[in-house]
mmCIF file with all atom_site columns, C-alpha atoms in Angstrom:
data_model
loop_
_atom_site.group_PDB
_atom_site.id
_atom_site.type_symbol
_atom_site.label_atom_id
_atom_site.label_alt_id
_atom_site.label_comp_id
_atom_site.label_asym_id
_atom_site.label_entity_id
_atom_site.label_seq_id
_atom_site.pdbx_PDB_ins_code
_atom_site.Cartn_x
_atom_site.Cartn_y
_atom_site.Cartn_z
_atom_site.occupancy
_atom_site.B_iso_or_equiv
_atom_site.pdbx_formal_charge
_atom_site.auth_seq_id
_atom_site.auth_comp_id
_atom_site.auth_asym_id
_atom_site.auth_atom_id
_atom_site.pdbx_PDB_model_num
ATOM 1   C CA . UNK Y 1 1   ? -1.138  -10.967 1.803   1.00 65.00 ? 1210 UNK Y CA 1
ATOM 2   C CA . UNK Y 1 2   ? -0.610  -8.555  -1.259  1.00 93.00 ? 1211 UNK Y CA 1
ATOM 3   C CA . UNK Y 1 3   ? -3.218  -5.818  -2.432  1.00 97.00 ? 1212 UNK Y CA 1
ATOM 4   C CA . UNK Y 1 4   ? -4.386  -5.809  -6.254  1.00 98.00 ? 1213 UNK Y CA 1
ATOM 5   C CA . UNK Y 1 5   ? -7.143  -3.571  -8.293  1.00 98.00 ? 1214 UNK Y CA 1
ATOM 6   C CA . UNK Y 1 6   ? -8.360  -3.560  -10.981 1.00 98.00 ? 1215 UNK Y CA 1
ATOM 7   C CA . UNK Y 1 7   ? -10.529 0.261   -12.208 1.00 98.00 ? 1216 UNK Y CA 1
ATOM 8   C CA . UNK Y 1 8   ? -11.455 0.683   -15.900 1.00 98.00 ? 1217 UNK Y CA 1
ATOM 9   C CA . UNK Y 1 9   ? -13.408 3.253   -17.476 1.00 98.00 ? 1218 UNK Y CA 1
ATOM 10  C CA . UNK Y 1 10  ? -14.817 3.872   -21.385 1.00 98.00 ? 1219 UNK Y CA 1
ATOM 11  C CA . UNK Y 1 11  ? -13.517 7.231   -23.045 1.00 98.00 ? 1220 UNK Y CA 1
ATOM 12  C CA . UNK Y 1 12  ? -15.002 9.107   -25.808 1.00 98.00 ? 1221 UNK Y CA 1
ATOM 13  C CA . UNK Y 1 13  ? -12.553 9.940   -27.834 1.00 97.00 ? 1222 UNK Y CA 1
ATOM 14  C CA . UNK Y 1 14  ? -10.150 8.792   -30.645 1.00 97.00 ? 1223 UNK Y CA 1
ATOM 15  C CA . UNK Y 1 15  ? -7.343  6.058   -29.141 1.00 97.00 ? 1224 UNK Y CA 1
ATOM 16  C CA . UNK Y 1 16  ? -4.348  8.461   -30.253 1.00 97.00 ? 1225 UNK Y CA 1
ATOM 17  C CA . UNK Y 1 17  ? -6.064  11.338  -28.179 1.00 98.00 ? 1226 UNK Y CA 1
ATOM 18  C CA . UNK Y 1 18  ? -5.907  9.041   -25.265 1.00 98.00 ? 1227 UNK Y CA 1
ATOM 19  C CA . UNK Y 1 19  ? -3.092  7.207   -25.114 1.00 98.00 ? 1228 UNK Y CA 1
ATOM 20  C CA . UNK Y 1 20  ? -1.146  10.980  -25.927 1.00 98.00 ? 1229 UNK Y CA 1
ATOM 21  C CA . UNK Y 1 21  ? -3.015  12.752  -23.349 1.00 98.00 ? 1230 UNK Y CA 1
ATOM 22  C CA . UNK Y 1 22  ? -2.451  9.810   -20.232 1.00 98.00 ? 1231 UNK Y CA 1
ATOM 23  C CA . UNK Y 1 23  ? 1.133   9.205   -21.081 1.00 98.00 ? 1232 UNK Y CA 1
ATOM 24  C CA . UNK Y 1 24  ? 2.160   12.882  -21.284 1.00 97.00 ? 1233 UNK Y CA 1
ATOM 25  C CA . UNK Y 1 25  ? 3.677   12.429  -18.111 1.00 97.00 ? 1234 UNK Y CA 1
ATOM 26  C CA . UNK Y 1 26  ? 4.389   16.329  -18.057 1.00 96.00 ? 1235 UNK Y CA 1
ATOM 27  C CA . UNK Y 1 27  ? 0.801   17.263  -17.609 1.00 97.00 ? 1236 UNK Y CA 1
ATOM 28  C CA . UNK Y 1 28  ? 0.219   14.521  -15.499 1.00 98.00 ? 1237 UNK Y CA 1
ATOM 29  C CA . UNK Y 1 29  ? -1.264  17.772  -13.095 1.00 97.00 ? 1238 UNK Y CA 1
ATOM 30  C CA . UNK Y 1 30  ? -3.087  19.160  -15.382 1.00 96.00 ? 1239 UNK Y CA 1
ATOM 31  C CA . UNK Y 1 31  ? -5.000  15.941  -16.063 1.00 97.00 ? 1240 UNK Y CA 1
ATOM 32  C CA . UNK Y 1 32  ? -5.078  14.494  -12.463 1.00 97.00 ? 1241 UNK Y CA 1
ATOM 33  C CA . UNK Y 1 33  ? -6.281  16.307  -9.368  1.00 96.00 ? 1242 UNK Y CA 1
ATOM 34  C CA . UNK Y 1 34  ? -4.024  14.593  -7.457  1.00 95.00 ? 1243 UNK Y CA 1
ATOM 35  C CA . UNK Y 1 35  ? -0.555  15.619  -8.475  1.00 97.00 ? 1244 UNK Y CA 1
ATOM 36  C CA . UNK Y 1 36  ? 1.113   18.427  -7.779  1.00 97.00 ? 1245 UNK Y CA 1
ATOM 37  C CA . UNK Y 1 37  ? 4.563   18.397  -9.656  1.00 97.00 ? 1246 UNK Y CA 1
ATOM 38  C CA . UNK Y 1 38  ? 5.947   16.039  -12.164 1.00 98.00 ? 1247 UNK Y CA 1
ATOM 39  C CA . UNK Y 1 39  ? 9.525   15.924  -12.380 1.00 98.00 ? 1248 UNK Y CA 1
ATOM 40  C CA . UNK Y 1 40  ? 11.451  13.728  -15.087 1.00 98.00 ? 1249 UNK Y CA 1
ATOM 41  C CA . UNK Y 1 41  ? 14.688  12.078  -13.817 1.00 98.00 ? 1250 UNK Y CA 1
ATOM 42  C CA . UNK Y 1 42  ? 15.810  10.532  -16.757 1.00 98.00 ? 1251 UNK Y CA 1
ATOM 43  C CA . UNK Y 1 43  ? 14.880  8.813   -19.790 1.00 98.00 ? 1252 UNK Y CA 1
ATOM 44  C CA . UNK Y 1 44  ? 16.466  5.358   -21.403 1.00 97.00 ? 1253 UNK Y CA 1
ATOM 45  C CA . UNK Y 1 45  ? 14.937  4.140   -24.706 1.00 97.00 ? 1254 UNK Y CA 1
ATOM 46  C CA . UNK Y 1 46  ? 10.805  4.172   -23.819 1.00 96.00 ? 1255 UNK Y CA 1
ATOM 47  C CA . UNK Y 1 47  ? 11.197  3.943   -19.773 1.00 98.00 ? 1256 UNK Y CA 1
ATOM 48  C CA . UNK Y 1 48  ? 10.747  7.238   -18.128 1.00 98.00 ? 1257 UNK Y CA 1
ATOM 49  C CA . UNK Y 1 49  ? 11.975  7.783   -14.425 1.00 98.00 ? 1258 UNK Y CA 1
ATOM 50  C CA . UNK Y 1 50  ? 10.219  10.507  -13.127 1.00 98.00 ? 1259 UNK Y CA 1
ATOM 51  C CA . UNK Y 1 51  ? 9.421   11.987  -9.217  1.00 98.00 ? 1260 UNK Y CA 1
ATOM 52  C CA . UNK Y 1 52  ? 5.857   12.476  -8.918  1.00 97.00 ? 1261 UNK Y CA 1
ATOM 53  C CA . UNK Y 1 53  ? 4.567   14.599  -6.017  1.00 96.00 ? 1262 UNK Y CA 1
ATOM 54  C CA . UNK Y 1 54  ? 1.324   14.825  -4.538  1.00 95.00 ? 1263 UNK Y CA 1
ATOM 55  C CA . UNK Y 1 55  ? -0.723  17.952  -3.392  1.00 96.00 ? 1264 UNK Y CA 1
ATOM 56  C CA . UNK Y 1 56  ? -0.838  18.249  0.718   1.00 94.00 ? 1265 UNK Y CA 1
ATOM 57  C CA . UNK Y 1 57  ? -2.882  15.852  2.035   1.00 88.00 ? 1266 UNK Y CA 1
ATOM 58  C CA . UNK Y 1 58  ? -5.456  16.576  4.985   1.00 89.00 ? 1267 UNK Y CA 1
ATOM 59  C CA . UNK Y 1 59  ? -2.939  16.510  7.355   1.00 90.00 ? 1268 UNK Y CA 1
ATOM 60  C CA . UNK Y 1 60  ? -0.607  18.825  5.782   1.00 92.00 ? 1269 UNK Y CA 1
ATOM 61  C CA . UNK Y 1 61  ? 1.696   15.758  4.707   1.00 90.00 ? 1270 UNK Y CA 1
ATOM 62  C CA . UNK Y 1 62  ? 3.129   15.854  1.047   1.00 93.00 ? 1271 UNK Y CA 1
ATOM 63  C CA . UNK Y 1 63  ? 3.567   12.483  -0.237  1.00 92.00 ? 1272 UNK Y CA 1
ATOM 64  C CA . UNK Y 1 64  ? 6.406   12.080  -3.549  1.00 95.00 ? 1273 UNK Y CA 1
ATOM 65  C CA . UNK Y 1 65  ? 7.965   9.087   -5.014  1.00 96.00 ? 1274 UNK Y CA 1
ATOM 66  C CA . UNK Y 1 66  ? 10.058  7.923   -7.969  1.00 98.00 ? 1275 UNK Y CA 1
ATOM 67  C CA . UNK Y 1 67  ? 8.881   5.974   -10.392 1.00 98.00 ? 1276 UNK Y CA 1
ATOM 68  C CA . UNK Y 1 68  ? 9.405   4.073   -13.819 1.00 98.00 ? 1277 UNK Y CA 1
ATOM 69  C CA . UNK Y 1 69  ? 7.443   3.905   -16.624 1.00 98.00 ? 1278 UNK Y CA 1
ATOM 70  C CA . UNK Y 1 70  ? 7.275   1.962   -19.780 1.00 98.00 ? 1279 UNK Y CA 1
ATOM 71  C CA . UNK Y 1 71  ? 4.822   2.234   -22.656 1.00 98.00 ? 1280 UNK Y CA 1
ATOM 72  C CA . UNK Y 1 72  ? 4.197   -0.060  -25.507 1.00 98.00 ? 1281 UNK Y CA 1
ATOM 73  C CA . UNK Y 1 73  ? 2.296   1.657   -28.336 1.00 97.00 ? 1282 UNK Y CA 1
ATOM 74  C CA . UNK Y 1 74  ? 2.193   -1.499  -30.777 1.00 97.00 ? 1283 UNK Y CA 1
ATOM 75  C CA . UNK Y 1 75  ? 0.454   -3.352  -27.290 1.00 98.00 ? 1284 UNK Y CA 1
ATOM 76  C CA . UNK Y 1 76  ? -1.135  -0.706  -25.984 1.00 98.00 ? 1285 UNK Y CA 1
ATOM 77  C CA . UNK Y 1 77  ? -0.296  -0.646  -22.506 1.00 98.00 ? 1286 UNK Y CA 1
ATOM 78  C CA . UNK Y 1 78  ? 2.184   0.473   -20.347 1.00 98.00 ? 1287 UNK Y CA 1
ATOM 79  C CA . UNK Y 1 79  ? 3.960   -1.144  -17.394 1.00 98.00 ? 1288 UNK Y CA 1
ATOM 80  C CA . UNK Y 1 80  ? 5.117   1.091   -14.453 1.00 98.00 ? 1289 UNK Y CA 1
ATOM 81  C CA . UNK Y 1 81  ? 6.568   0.501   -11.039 1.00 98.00 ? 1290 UNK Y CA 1
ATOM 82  C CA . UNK Y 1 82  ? 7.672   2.460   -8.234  1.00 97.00 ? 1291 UNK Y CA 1
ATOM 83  C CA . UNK Y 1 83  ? 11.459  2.516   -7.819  1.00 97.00 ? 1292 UNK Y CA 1
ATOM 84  C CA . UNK Y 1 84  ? 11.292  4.580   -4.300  1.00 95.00 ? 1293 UNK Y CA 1
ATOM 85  C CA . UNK Y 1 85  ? 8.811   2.446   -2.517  1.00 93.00 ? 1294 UNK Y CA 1
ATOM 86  C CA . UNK Y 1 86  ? 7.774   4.515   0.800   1.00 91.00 ? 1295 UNK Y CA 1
ATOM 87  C CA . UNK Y 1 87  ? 5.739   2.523   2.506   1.00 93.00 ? 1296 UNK Y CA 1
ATOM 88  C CA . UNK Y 1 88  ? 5.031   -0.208  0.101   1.00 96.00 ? 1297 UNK Y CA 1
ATOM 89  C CA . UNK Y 1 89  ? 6.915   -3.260  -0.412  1.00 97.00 ? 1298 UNK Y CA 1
ATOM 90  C CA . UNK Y 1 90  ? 6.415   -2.782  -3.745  1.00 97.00 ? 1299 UNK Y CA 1
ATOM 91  C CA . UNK Y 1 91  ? 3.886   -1.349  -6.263  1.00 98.00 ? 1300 UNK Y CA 1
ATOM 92  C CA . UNK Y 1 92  ? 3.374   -2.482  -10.025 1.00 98.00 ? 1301 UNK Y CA 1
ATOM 93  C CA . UNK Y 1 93  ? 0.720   -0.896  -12.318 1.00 98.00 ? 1302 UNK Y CA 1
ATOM 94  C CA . UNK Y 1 94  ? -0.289  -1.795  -15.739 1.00 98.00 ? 1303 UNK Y CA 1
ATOM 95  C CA . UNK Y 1 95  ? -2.477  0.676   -17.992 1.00 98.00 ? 1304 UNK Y CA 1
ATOM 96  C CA . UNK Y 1 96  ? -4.059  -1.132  -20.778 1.00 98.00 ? 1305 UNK Y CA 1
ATOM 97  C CA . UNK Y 1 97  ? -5.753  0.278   -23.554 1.00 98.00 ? 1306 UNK Y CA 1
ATOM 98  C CA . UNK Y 1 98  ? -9.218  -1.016  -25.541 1.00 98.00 ? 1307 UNK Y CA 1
ATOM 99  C CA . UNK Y 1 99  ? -10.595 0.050   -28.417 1.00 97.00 ? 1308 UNK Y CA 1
ATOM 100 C CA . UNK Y 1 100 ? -14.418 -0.573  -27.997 1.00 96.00 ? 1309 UNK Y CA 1
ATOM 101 C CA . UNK Y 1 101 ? -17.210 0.480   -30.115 1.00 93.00 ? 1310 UNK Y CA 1
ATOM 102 C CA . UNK Y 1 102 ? -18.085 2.856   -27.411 1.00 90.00 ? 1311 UNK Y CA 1
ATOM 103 C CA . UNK Y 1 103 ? -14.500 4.835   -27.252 1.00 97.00 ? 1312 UNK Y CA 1
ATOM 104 C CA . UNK Y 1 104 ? -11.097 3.670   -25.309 1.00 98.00 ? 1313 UNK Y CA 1
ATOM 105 C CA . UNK Y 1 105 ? -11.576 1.488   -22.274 1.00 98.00 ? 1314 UNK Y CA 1
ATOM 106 C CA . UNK Y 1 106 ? -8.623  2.254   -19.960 1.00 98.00 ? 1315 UNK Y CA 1
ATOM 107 C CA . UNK Y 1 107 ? -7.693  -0.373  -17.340 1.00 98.00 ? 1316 UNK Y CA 1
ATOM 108 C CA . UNK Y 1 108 ? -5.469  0.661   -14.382 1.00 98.00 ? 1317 UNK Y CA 1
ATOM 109 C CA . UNK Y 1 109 ? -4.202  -3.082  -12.756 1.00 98.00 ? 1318 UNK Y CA 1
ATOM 110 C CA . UNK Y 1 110 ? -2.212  -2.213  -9.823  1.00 98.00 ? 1319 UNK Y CA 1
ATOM 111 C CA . UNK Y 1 111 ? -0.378  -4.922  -7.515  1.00 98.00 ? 1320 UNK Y CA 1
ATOM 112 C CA . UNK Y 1 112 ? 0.837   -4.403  -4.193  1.00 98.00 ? 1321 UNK Y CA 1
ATOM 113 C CA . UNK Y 1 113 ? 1.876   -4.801  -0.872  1.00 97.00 ? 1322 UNK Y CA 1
ATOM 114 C CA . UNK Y 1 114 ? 2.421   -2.517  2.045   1.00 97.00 ? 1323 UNK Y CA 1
ATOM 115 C CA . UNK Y 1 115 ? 5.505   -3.229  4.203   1.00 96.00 ? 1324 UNK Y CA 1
ATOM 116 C CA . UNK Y 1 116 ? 4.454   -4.468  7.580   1.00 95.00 ? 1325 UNK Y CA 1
ATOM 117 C CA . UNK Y 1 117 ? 5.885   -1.013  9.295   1.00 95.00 ? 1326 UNK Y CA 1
ATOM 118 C CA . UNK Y 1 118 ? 3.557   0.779   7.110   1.00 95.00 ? 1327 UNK Y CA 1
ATOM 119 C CA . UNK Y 1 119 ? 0.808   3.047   8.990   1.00 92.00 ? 1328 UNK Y CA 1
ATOM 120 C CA . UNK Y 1 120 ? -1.909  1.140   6.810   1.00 94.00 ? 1329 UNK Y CA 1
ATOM 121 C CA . UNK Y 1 121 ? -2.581  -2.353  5.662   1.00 96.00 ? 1330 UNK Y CA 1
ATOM 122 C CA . UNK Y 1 122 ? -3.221  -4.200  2.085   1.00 97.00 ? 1331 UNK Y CA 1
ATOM 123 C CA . UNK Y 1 123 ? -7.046  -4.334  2.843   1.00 97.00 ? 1332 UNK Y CA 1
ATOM 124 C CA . UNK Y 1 124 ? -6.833  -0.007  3.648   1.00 97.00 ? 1333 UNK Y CA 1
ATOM 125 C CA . UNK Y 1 125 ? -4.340  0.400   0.516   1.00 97.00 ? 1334 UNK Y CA 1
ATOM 126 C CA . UNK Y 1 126 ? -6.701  -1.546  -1.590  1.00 98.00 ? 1335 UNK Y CA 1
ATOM 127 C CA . UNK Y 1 127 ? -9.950  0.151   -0.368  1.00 98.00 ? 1336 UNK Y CA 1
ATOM 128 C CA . UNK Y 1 128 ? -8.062  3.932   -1.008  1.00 96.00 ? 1337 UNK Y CA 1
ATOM 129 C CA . UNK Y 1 129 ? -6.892  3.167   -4.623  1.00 97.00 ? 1338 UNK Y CA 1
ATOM 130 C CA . UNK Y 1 130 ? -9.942  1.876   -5.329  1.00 98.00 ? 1339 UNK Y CA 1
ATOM 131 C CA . UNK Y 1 131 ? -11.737 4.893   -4.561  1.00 97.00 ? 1340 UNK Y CA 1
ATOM 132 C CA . UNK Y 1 132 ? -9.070  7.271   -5.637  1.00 96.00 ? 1341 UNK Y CA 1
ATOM 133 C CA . UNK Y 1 133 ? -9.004  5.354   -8.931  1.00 98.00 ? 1342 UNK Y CA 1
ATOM 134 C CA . UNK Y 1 134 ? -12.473 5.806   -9.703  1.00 98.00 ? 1343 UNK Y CA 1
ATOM 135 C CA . UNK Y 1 135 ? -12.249 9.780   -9.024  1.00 97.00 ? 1344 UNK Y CA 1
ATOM 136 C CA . UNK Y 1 136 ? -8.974  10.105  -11.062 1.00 98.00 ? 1345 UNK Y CA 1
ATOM 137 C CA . UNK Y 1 137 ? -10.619 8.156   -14.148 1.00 98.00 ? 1346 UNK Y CA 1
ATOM 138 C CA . UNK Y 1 138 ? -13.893 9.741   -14.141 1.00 98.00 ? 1347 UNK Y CA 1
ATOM 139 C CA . UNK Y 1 139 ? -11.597 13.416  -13.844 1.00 98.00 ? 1348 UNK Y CA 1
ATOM 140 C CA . UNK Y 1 140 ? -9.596  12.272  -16.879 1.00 98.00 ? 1349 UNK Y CA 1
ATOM 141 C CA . UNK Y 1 141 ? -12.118 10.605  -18.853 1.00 98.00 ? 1350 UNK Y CA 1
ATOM 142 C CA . UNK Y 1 142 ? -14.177 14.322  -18.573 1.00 98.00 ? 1351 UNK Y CA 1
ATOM 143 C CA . UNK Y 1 143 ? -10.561 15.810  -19.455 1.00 98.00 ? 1352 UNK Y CA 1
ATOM 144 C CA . UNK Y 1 144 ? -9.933  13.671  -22.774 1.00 98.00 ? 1353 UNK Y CA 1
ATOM 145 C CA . UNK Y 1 145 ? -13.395 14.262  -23.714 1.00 98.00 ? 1354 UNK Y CA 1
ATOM 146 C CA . UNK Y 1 146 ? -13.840 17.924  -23.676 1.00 97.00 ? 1355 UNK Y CA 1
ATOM 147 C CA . UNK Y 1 147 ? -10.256 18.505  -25.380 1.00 97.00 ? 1356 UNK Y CA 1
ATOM 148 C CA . UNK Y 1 148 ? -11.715 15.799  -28.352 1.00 96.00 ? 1357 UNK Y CA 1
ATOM 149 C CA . UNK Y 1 149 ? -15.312 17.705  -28.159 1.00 94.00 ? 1358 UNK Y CA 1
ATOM 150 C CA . UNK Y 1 150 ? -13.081 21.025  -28.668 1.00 91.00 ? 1359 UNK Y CA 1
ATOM 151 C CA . UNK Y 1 151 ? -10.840 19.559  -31.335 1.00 86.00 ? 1360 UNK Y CA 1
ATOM 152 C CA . UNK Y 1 152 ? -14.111 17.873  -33.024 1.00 79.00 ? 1361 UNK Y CA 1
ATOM 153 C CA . UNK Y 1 153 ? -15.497 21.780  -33.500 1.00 76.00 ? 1362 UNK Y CA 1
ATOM 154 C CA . UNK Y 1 154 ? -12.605 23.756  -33.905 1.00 72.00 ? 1363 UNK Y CA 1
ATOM 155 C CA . UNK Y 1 155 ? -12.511 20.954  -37.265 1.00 66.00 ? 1364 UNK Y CA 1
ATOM 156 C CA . UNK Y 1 156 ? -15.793 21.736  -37.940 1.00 59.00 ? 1365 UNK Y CA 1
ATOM 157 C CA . UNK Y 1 157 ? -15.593 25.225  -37.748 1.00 61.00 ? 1366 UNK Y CA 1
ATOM 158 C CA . UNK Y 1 158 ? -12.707 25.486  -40.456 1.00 61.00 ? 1367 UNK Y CA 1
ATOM 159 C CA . UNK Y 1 159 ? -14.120 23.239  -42.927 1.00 59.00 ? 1368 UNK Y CA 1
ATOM 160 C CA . UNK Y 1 160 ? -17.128 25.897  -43.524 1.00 53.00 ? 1369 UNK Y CA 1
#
């Protein structure tokens, strides 16, 4: 058995605003709660390898993992994978990228499985991301919109 999700959420802001702020991979911890350190390991034409790692989890356990990333502005999405795999088999994720009348849907797709000496199963896995996706979205969707609420007046402001 393999795990997928699927998590999408409507932003309120300009597409440029949002695909800049989600794929500035540097202030990935300023924009999710989540992460604790970004660390870029090397970059080859529009793939990023990078080490992502996590804040201390409730057992005191800090979780970090490579990964690869590849956006496609013209397609707006961007494909990303896990290189070091811990304890999944393997993990692809695609972002894609709507504009609707509404703002930016965002769609996180993420396909999975766990390795069977994993200490949780697909079902677990695909229960937690679930969740977690929903709190990481709604976190960066608040993000993105107060920085385009901020930009929106500050252009206000110096057109009087």
């Amino acid at each position: 058995m393999a795990g997928h999700t699927e998590n999408s959420i409507t932003i309120d802001a300009p597409l440029d605003l949002v695909w800049e702020m989600t794929n500035d991979l540097e202030n990935w911890p300023r924009l999710f709660s989540e992460y604790a350190s970004v660390d870029i390991i090397s970059r080859e034409g529009d793939t990023t390898t990078f080490r992502l790692t996590m804040h201390p989890d409730e057992n005191g356990k800090v979780w970090s993992w490579v990964s690869e990333r590849t956006p496609d502005r013209g397609k707006r999405t961007v494909r990303a994978r896990r290189v070091e795999t811990g304890p999944f088999a393997h993990m692809d994720i695609l972002w894609e990228y709507a504009e609707l009348p509404g703002g930016v849907e965002m769609r996180w797709t993420q396909d999975f499985a766990m390795k069977p000496d994993a200490p949780v199963d697909d079902a677990w896995m695909t229960d937690n991301i679930n969740r977690n996706s929903r709190v990481q979205m709604a976190l960066i969707r608040d993000r993105i919109e107060q920085v385009a609420r901020d930009s929106e007046s500050a252009s206000v402001a110096s057109s009087r």
